[in-house]
């Protein structure tokens, strides 16, 4: 995909942290390209959602500032919160880019922020979570977003699963690929724990189809899907959401619920709503 905007004149701090595991020797420009691309997509979200300013921004997971450095350069006025399980990355973002540091938790539901955010950027997080934590994460993002705020997050969809199905090497070599593809074809969602991960530190590879993701968004009457962009951030897809209270009626029901909700609620909500529409 061609550049969406020209940020070539933007002055960006290109300092790389000594412990930044996202940088490969000789591929530094690829690292910076992905950071700049994220900024393009975030700026695109501001156009789609009519949000010229993002005064309060959350970067989760921030890593060592691959994207945050571009956010700081473009939104110099903003209060940017850097959040990650990697404490060294959080500390680096605070010291180098003036971010507000927050150490993350394995369960995002345990996190508490002082205030909500105008923009939440989430690059490569739900791409590594099982279904329960995937849904819990979206619940948290919606809760943490201000009214008329924006969420931009990445997923792994048809592009990555197509590469796996075609036998592409160097794409998720540390998972059970046949099992992942079988589940993805059957459900539209698939997760495989990395071979080196443990049940206690559960971390792996998650694939979501556009159709599966759309069904999950039915759970949120306050959330408008502004864009679903395939292959927009490297091989990953990008989802842009806009929060507006009570925008939708849950006429489609609630097909799937997270751990924070009771599945038994769905028929009651749907039935009650239909009775109201039909005057019964």
XYZ file of C-alpha atoms in Angstrom:
280
model
C 0.000 0.000 0.000
C 1.307 3.439 -0.930
C 1.960 6.057 1.761
C -1.225 7.751 2.901
C 0.512 10.973 3.936
C 3.921 12.551 3.538
C 5.689 12.671 6.889
C 9.169 12.874 5.377
C 9.839 16.271 6.964
C 8.723 15.204 10.432
C 11.559 15.395 12.958
C 11.562 12.043 14.748
C 13.851 10.875 17.539
C 15.484 7.772 16.018
C 17.259 6.661 19.189
C 16.995 2.889 19.517
C 16.953 1.349 22.975
C 19.725 -1.208 23.654
C 17.132 -3.859 24.620
C 14.654 -3.226 21.824
C 13.881 -6.720 20.555
C 11.880 -5.467 17.554
C 14.976 -4.228 15.732
C 17.070 -6.596 13.624
C 20.618 -5.672 12.638
C 20.605 -4.261 9.135
C 16.822 -3.846 9.107
C 16.579 -0.645 11.103
C 14.751 1.169 8.294
C 12.057 -1.494 8.291
C 11.562 -0.794 11.998
C 11.158 2.936 11.371
C 8.942 2.347 8.322
C 6.427 0.454 10.477
C 6.442 3.256 13.023
C 5.807 5.863 10.358
C 3.129 3.689 8.775
C 1.315 3.493 12.113
C 1.305 7.293 12.286
C -0.175 7.453 8.771
C -2.982 5.133 9.844
C -3.588 7.083 13.039
C -3.751 10.333 11.085
C -6.143 8.614 8.674
C -8.316 7.710 11.659
C -8.436 11.372 12.669
C -9.767 12.246 9.209
C -12.349 9.442 9.206
C -13.560 10.304 12.692
C -13.293 14.097 12.372
C -10.771 14.241 15.219
C -8.111 16.853 14.352
C -6.572 16.600 17.828
C -5.677 13.701 20.118
C -4.784 15.339 23.464
C -4.655 12.068 25.419
C -3.103 9.011 23.766
C -2.452 5.458 24.964
C 0.142 3.289 23.204
C -0.394 -0.334 24.269
C 1.873 -2.251 24.004
C 4.417 0.516 23.543
C 7.526 -1.667 23.336
C 10.549 0.610 23.121
C 8.753 3.308 21.142
C 8.618 2.044 17.565
C 5.324 3.919 17.117
C 5.390 6.202 20.148
C 8.361 8.179 18.809
C 6.220 9.129 15.787
C 3.262 9.985 17.981
C 5.465 12.282 20.037
C 6.851 13.972 16.902
C 3.411 14.567 15.350
C 1.314 15.166 18.471
C 3.852 17.153 20.445
C 1.173 18.673 22.675
C -0.364 15.342 23.714
C -0.133 13.479 26.972
C 1.012 10.069 25.752
C 0.812 7.070 28.063
C 3.276 4.244 27.411
C 2.037 0.872 28.662
C 3.644 -2.559 28.328
C 4.548 -5.677 30.272
C 8.149 -4.926 29.271
C 9.145 -2.492 31.996
C 12.407 -1.602 30.282
C 10.417 -0.485 27.244
C 8.041 1.596 29.345
C 10.949 3.244 31.177
C 12.707 4.009 27.893
C 9.595 5.626 26.401
C 9.200 7.757 29.519
C 12.815 8.885 29.581
C 13.384 9.308 25.843
C 9.988 10.541 24.597
C 8.410 12.117 27.664
C 5.628 9.555 27.941
C 3.684 8.818 31.102
C 4.795 5.320 32.219
C 2.307 2.616 33.191
C 3.377 -0.980 33.702
C 0.831 -3.348 32.213
C -0.681 -6.488 33.771
C -1.104 -9.993 32.295
C -4.844 -9.420 32.684
C -5.755 -6.013 31.288
C -8.851 -5.962 33.472
C -6.525 -5.318 36.425
C -5.277 -2.056 34.893
C -6.666 1.264 36.086
C -5.966 4.584 34.395
C -6.558 8.024 35.897
C -8.567 9.150 32.872
C -9.882 7.970 29.518
C -8.130 8.496 26.190
C -8.917 10.302 22.941
C -6.881 7.747 20.994
C -5.739 4.239 21.787
C -3.203 2.642 19.449
C -2.800 -1.132 19.823
C -0.221 -2.679 17.516
C 0.347 -6.454 17.737
C -1.463 -7.291 20.964
C -4.668 -9.199 20.214
C -2.649 -10.937 17.495
C -1.062 -12.983 20.320
C -4.044 -13.677 22.607
C -6.493 -16.537 23.007
C -10.191 -15.848 22.505
C -11.033 -15.081 26.133
C -8.252 -12.526 26.493
C -8.941 -11.169 22.979
C -12.493 -10.301 23.993
C -11.404 -9.017 27.393
C -8.943 -6.689 25.660
C -11.599 -5.158 23.423
C -13.850 -4.680 26.468
C -11.037 -2.779 28.180
C -10.226 -0.637 25.149
C -13.853 0.444 24.822
C -14.020 1.225 28.549
C -10.811 3.279 28.430
C -11.872 5.373 25.432
C -13.531 8.770 25.843
C -16.834 9.629 24.237
C -16.033 10.508 20.588
C -12.657 8.813 21.052
C -10.889 6.485 18.608
C -9.371 3.009 18.835
C -6.921 1.780 16.191
C -5.710 -1.810 16.508
C -4.087 -4.479 14.371
C -5.224 -8.023 13.668
C -3.992 -11.016 11.671
C -6.525 -12.069 9.082
C -6.729 -13.526 5.603
C -3.264 -12.393 4.504
C -1.269 -14.238 7.141
C -3.454 -17.346 7.066
C -3.162 -17.460 3.270
C 0.625 -17.349 3.542
C 0.538 -20.197 6.048
C -1.773 -22.227 3.810
C 0.609 -21.714 0.880
C 3.560 -22.982 2.905
C 5.313 -19.640 3.249
C 8.442 -20.059 5.371
C 9.449 -17.804 8.273
C 5.841 -17.062 9.209
C 4.934 -18.431 12.651
C 7.312 -21.393 12.586
C 6.751 -22.050 16.301
C 3.081 -23.090 16.235
C 0.975 -26.009 15.026
C 0.096 -24.531 11.642
C -2.339 -27.249 10.434
C -4.320 -26.982 13.672
C -4.472 -23.196 13.403
C -5.657 -23.289 9.787
C -8.276 -25.954 10.524
C -9.766 -23.904 13.354
C -9.600 -20.682 11.320
C -11.468 -22.298 8.425
C -14.104 -23.679 10.779
C -14.685 -20.705 13.100
C -13.015 -17.608 11.687
C -10.960 -17.384 14.886
C -7.920 -19.505 15.679
C -5.258 -19.482 18.362
C -2.168 -21.602 18.852
C 0.208 -21.169 21.772
C 3.856 -20.784 20.814
C 5.837 -23.961 21.404
C 8.130 -22.156 23.851
C 5.262 -20.590 25.840
C 3.704 -22.114 28.944
C 0.083 -22.289 30.157
C 1.051 -19.832 32.900
C 2.613 -17.394 30.405
C 0.134 -18.074 27.615
C 1.277 -16.268 24.467
C 0.852 -17.322 20.893
C -0.556 -16.652 17.435
C -4.146 -15.481 16.906
C -5.910 -15.178 13.555
C -9.292 -13.500 13.097
C -11.405 -13.301 9.966
C -13.136 -10.012 9.118
C -16.511 -11.745 9.522
C -15.669 -13.054 13.011
C -14.498 -9.618 14.100
C -17.667 -7.943 12.816
C -19.759 -10.308 14.932
C -17.798 -9.369 18.042
C -18.455 -5.682 17.442
C -22.191 -6.367 17.713
C -21.585 -6.511 21.478
C -20.909 -2.762 21.579
C -23.821 -0.410 20.773
C -21.459 2.516 21.493
C -18.892 1.518 18.851
C -18.935 2.466 15.164
C -16.646 0.635 12.745
C -15.018 3.353 10.673
C -12.629 1.148 8.702
C -11.289 -2.356 8.265
C -8.111 -2.216 6.177
C -6.530 -5.479 5.068
C -2.710 -5.562 4.824
C -2.495 -1.978 6.051
C 0.320 -2.449 8.604
C 2.793 -4.859 7.113
C 0.965 -8.192 6.861
C -1.503 -7.180 9.560
C -4.964 -5.681 9.127
C -6.036 -2.444 10.793
C -9.373 -1.768 12.508
C -10.532 1.790 13.254
C -13.337 2.261 15.793
C -15.181 5.403 16.899
C -17.029 5.624 20.215
C -20.436 7.296 20.378
C -22.792 6.489 23.237
C -25.964 4.617 22.316
C -25.391 4.917 18.574
C -26.786 1.472 17.761
C -29.649 -0.628 19.040
C -28.597 -4.260 19.637
C -31.122 -5.592 17.103
C -28.727 -8.331 15.973
C -28.372 -9.699 19.468
C -25.096 -10.597 21.119
C -23.539 -13.635 19.422
C -20.541 -14.033 21.724
C -19.740 -12.674 25.144
C -16.511 -12.123 27.039
C -15.752 -13.463 30.511
C -17.222 -10.269 31.980
C -20.715 -10.976 30.621
C -23.270 -13.733 30.955
C -24.279 -15.519 27.729
C -27.753 -15.940 29.200
C -28.260 -12.176 28.907
C -28.261 -12.232 25.096
C -31.706 -13.780 24.415
C -33.335 -11.547 27.022
C -31.838 -8.411 25.497
C -32.780 -9.440 21.974
C -36.287 -10.580 22.921
C -37.035 -7.475 24.958
C -35.824 -5.200 22.192
C -37.895 -6.949 19.534
C -40.984 -6.790 21.729
C -40.434 -3.051 22.101
C -40.118 -2.607 18.329
C -43.219 -4.711 17.694
C -45.215 -2.967 20.394
C -45.662 -6.072 22.523
